[in-house]
Coordinates of C-alpha atoms and ligand atoms in Angstrom, one line a residue:
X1 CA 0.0 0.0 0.0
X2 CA 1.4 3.2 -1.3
X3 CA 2.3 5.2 2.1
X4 CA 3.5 8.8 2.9
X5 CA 6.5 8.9 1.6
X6 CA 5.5 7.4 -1.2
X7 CA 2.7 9.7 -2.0
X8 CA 5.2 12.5 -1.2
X9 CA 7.2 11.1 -4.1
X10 CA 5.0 10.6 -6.2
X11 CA 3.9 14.3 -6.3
X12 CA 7.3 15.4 -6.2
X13 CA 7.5 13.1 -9.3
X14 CA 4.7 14.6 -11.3
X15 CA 4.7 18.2 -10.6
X16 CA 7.4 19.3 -13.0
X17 CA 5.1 18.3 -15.7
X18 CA 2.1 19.3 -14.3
X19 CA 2.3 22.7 -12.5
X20 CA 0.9 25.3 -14.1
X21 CA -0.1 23.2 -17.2
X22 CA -3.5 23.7 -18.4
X23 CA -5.8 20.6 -18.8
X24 CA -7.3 19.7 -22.5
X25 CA -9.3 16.4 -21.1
X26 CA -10.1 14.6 -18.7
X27 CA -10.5 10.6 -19.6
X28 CA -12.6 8.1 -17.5
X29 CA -11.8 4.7 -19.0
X30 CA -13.1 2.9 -15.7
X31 CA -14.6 5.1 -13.0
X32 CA -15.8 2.6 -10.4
X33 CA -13.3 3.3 -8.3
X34 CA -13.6 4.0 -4.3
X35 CA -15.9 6.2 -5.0
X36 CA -17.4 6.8 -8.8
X37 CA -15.4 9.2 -10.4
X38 CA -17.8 12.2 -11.4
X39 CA -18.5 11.9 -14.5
X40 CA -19.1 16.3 -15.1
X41 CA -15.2 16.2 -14.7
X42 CA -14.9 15.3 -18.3
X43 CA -17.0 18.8 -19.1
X44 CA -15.3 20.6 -15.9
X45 CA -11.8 20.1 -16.2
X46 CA -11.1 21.0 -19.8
X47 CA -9.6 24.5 -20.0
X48 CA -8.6 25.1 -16.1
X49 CA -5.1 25.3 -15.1
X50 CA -3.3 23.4 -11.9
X51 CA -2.0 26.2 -10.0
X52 CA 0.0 24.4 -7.1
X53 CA 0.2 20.1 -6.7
X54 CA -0.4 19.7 -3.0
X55 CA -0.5 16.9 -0.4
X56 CA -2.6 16.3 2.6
X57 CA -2.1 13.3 4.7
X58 CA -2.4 10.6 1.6
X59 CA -3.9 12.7 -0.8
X60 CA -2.4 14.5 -4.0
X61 CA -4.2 18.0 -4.5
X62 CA -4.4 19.5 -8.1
X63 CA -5.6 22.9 -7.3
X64 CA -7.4 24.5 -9.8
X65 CA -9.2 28.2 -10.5
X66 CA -13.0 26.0 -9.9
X67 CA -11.9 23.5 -7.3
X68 CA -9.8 20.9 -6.4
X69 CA -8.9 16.9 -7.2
X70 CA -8.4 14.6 -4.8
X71 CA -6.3 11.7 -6.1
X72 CA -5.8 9.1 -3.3
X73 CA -4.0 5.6 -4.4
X74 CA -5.5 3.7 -2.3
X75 CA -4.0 0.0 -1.7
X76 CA -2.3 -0.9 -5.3
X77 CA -2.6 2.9 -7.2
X78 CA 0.0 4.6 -9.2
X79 CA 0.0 8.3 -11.3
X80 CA 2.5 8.7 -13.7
X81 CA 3.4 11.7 -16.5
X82 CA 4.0 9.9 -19.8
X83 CA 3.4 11.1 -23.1
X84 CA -0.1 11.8 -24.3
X85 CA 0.1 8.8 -27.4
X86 CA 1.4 6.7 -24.7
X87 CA -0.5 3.0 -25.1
X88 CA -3.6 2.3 -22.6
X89 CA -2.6 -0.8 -20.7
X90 CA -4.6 -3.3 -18.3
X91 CA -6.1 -1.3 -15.3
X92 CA -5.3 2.3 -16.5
X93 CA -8.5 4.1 -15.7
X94 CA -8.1 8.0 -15.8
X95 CA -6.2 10.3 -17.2
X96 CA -6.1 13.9 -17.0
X97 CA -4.3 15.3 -20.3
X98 CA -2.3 18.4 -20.4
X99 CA -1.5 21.3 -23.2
X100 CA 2.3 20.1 -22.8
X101 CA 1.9 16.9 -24.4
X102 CA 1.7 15.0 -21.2
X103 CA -0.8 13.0 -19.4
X104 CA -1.0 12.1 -16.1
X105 CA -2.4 8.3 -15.6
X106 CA -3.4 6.5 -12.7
X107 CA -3.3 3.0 -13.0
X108 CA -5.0 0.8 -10.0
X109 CA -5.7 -2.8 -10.0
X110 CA -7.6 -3.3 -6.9
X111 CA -9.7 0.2 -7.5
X112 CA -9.4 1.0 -3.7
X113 CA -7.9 4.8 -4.9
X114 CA -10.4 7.5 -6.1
X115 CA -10.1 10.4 -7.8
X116 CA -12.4 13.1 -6.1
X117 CA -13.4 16.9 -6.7
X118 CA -13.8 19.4 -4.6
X119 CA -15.3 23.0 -6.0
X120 CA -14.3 25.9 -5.3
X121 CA -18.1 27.5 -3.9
X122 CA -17.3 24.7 -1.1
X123 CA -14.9 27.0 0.5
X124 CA -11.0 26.1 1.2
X125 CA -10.5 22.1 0.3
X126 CA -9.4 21.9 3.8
X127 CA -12.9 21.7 4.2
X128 CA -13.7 18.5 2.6
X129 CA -15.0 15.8 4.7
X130 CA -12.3 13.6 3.8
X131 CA -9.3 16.2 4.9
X132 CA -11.2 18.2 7.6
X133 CA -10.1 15.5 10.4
X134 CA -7.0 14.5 9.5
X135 CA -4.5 14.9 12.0
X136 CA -1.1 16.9 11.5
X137 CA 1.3 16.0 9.4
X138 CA 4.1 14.4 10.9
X139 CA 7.1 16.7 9.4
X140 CA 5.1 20.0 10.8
X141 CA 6.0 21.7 13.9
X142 CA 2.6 20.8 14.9
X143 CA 3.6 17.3 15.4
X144 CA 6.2 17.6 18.4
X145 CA 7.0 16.1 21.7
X146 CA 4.3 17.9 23.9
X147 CA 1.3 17.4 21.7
X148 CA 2.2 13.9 21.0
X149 CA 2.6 13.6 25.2
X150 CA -0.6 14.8 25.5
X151 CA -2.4 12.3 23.0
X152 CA -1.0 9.7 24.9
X153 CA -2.3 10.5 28.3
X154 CA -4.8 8.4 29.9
X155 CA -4.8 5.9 26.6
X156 CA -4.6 2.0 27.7
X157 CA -3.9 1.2 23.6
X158 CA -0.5 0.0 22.6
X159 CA 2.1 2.9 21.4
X160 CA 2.4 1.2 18.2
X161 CA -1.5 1.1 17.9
X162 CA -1.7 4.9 18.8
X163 CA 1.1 5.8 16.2
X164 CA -0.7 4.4 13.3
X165 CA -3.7 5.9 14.4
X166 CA -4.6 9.1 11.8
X167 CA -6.5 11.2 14.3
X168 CA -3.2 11.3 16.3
X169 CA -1.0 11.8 13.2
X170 CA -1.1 11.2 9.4
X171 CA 1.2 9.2 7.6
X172 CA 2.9 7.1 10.3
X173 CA 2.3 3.8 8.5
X174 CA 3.1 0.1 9.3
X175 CA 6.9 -0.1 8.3
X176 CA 7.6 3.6 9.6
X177 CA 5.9 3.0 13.5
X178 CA 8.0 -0.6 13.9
X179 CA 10.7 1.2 12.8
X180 CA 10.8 4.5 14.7
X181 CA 10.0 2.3 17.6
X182 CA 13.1 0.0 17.6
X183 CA 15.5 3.6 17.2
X184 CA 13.3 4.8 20.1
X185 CA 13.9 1.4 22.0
X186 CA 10.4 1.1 23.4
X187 CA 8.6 -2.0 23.3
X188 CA 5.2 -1.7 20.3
X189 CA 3.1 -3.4 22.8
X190 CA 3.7 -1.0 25.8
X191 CA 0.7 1.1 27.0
X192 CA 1.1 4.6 25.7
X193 CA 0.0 6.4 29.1
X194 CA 3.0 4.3 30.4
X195 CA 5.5 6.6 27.9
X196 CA 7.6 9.7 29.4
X197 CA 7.7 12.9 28.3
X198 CA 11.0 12.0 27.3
X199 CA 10.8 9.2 25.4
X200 CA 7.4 10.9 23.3
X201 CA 10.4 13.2 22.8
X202 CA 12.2 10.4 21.1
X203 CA 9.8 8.7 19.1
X204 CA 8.3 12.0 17.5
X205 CA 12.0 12.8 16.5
X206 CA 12.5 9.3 15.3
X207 CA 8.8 9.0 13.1
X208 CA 9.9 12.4 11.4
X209 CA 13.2 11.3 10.7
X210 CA 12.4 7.6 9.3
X211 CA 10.1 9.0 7.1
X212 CA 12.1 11.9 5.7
X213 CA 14.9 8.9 4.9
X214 CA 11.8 7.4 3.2
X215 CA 11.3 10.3 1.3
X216 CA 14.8 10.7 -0.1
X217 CA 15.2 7.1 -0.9
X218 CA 12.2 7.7 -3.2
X219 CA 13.1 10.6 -4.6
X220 CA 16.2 8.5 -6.3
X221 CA 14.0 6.8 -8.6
X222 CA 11.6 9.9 -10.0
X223 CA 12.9 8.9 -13.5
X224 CA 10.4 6.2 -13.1
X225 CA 7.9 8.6 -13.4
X226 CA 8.6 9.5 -17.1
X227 CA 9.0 5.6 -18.0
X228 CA 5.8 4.3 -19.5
X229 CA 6.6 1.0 -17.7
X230 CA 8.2 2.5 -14.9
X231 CA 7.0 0.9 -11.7
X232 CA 6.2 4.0 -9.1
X233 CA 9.2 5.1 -7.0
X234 CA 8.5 3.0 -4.3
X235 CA 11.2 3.4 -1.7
X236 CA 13.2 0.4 -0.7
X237 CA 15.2 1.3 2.8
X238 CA 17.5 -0.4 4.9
X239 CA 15.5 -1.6 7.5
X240 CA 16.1 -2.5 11.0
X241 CA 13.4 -4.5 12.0
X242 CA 10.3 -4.6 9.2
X243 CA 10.4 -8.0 8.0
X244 CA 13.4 -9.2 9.6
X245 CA 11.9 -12.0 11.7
X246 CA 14.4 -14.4 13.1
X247 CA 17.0 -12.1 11.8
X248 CA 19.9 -10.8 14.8
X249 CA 19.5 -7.5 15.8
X250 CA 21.9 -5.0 14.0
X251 CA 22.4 -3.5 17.9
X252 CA 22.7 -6.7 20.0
X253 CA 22.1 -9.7 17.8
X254 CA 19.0 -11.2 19.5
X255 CA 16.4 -12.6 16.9
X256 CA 14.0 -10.1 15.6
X257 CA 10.5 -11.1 16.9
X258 CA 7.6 -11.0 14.8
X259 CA 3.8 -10.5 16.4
X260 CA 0.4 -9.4 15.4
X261 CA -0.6 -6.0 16.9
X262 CA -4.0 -5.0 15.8
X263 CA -3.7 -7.4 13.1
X264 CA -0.7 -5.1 11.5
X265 CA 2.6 -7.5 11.0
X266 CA 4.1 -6.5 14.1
X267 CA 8.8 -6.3 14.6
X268 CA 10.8 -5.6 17.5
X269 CA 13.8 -6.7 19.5
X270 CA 13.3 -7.9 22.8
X271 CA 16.4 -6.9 24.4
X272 CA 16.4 -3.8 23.1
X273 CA 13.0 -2.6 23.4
X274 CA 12.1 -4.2 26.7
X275 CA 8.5 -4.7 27.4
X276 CA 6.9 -2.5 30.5
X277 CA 4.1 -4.1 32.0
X278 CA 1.3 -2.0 33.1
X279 CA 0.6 -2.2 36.8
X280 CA -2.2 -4.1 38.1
X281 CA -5.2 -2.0 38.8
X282 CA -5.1 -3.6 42.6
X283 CA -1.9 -2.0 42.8
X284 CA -2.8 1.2 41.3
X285 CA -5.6 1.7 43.8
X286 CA -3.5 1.1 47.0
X287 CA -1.6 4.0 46.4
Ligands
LIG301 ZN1 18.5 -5.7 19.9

């Protein structure tokens, strides 16, 4: 599933063809995605211009003088800039054509991704229902050490659990909370409230700075963008504990151990992310 970083890339990869370029057409080969892709876009689009290529949280924003689209990829989605006369293959089911002689395609097997709009006379597309909850995003100031204290005060669910969790921040995905956890040494399963101030500290510093490794390693392979059978720039990272079961620790050599965590494939080192257990209420109340 196409995560932050990779959605990161991927605008980073298509906005040197697409900023500022005005749209000739809009093409819906397939438009049962997510959501039905609306089909006035075809009549709508035609003539506006992308101003800015934006992300919130997951989604790609095209900003445009009468609204916005929201492109999401959902589980198994791709967008890539190729030539306008480049061949339609399997699963290619919208493209937005542009006055440069590019398209930009979004190919998506599974049709979990949507392609969305958002006018204008709705107000700021901060607005829309989909991006109105979202938390911060996790390279912001606004996601620091003290707020991230704070949303894990009184909360019994496991730290791992609460990173993941998009009301608390966006973007923190599977891969990036096991491995911000292991550089922050705390255990996935320990209860958040159970977390100092300090080591909230840590893990916020370690989430921003996993995922702006992420970030870079994609940005290697934008070429793949212009490449009509260029897979997307997926990232591929050295990493420390994702899918390293039974592996030794690149610290102390114990086996990597593998659980499931609110079903999410779950890594960690036990020696060096020892678990705290949460003491009993019986205990709690005698104090
Ligand atoms: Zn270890």
């Amino acid at each position: 599933m196409p995560e932050l970083p990779e959605v990161e890339t991927t605008r980073k990869g298509i906005q040197p063809k697409v900023d500022q370029q005005t749209i000739t057409a809009f093409v819906i080969r397939d438009g049962r995605l997510r959501w039905p892709v609306e089909t006035h876009l075809q009549n709508t689009l035609p003539g506006l211009v992308v101003l800015s290529v934006q992300r919130r949280g997951k989604y790609i924003l095209l900003n445009t003088q009468k609204g916005t689209l929201l492109i999401h990829l959902g589980m198994s989605g791709n967008l890539r800039v190729l030539p306008t006369d480049t061949e339609v293959q399997k699963h290619d089911h919208i493209d937005i054509e542009f006055a440069n002689g590019y398209l930009l395609r979004l190919n998506d097997p599974r049709r979990f991704g949507s392609v969305l709009w958002h006018d204008v006379s709705l107000g700021p597309v901060e607005n829309h229902k989909l991006l109105a909850k979202l938390a911060p995003e996790p390279l912001t100031d606004d996601f620091n050490g003290a707020y991230f204290y704070e949303k894990t005060r009184n909360r019994k669910v496991a730290i791992k659990t609460l990173v993941m969790n998009s009301h608390v921040v966006v973007g923190a995905g599977n891969i990036y909370a096991n491995e911000s956890l292991f550089m922050s040494r705390i255990h996935p399963q320990t209860q958040a409230s159970l977390l100092t101030q300090k080591q909230c500290d840590l893990l916020v510093e370690n989430i921003k700075s996993v995922l702006i490794a992420a970030i870079k390693q994609g940005g290697t392979t934008l070429k793949d963008f212009l490449s009509p059978d260029g897979k997307p720039g997926y990232f591929v990272q050295q990493l420390k504990v994702y899918g390293q079961a039974g592996q030794p620790c690149q610290t102390c050599s114990t086996p990597i151990e593998r659980i499931m965590l609110n079903q999410r494939a779950t890594y960690f080192c036990s020696q060096c992310q020892p678990f705290i257990k949460p003491k009993p209420p019986s205990a709690q109340k005698s104090r």
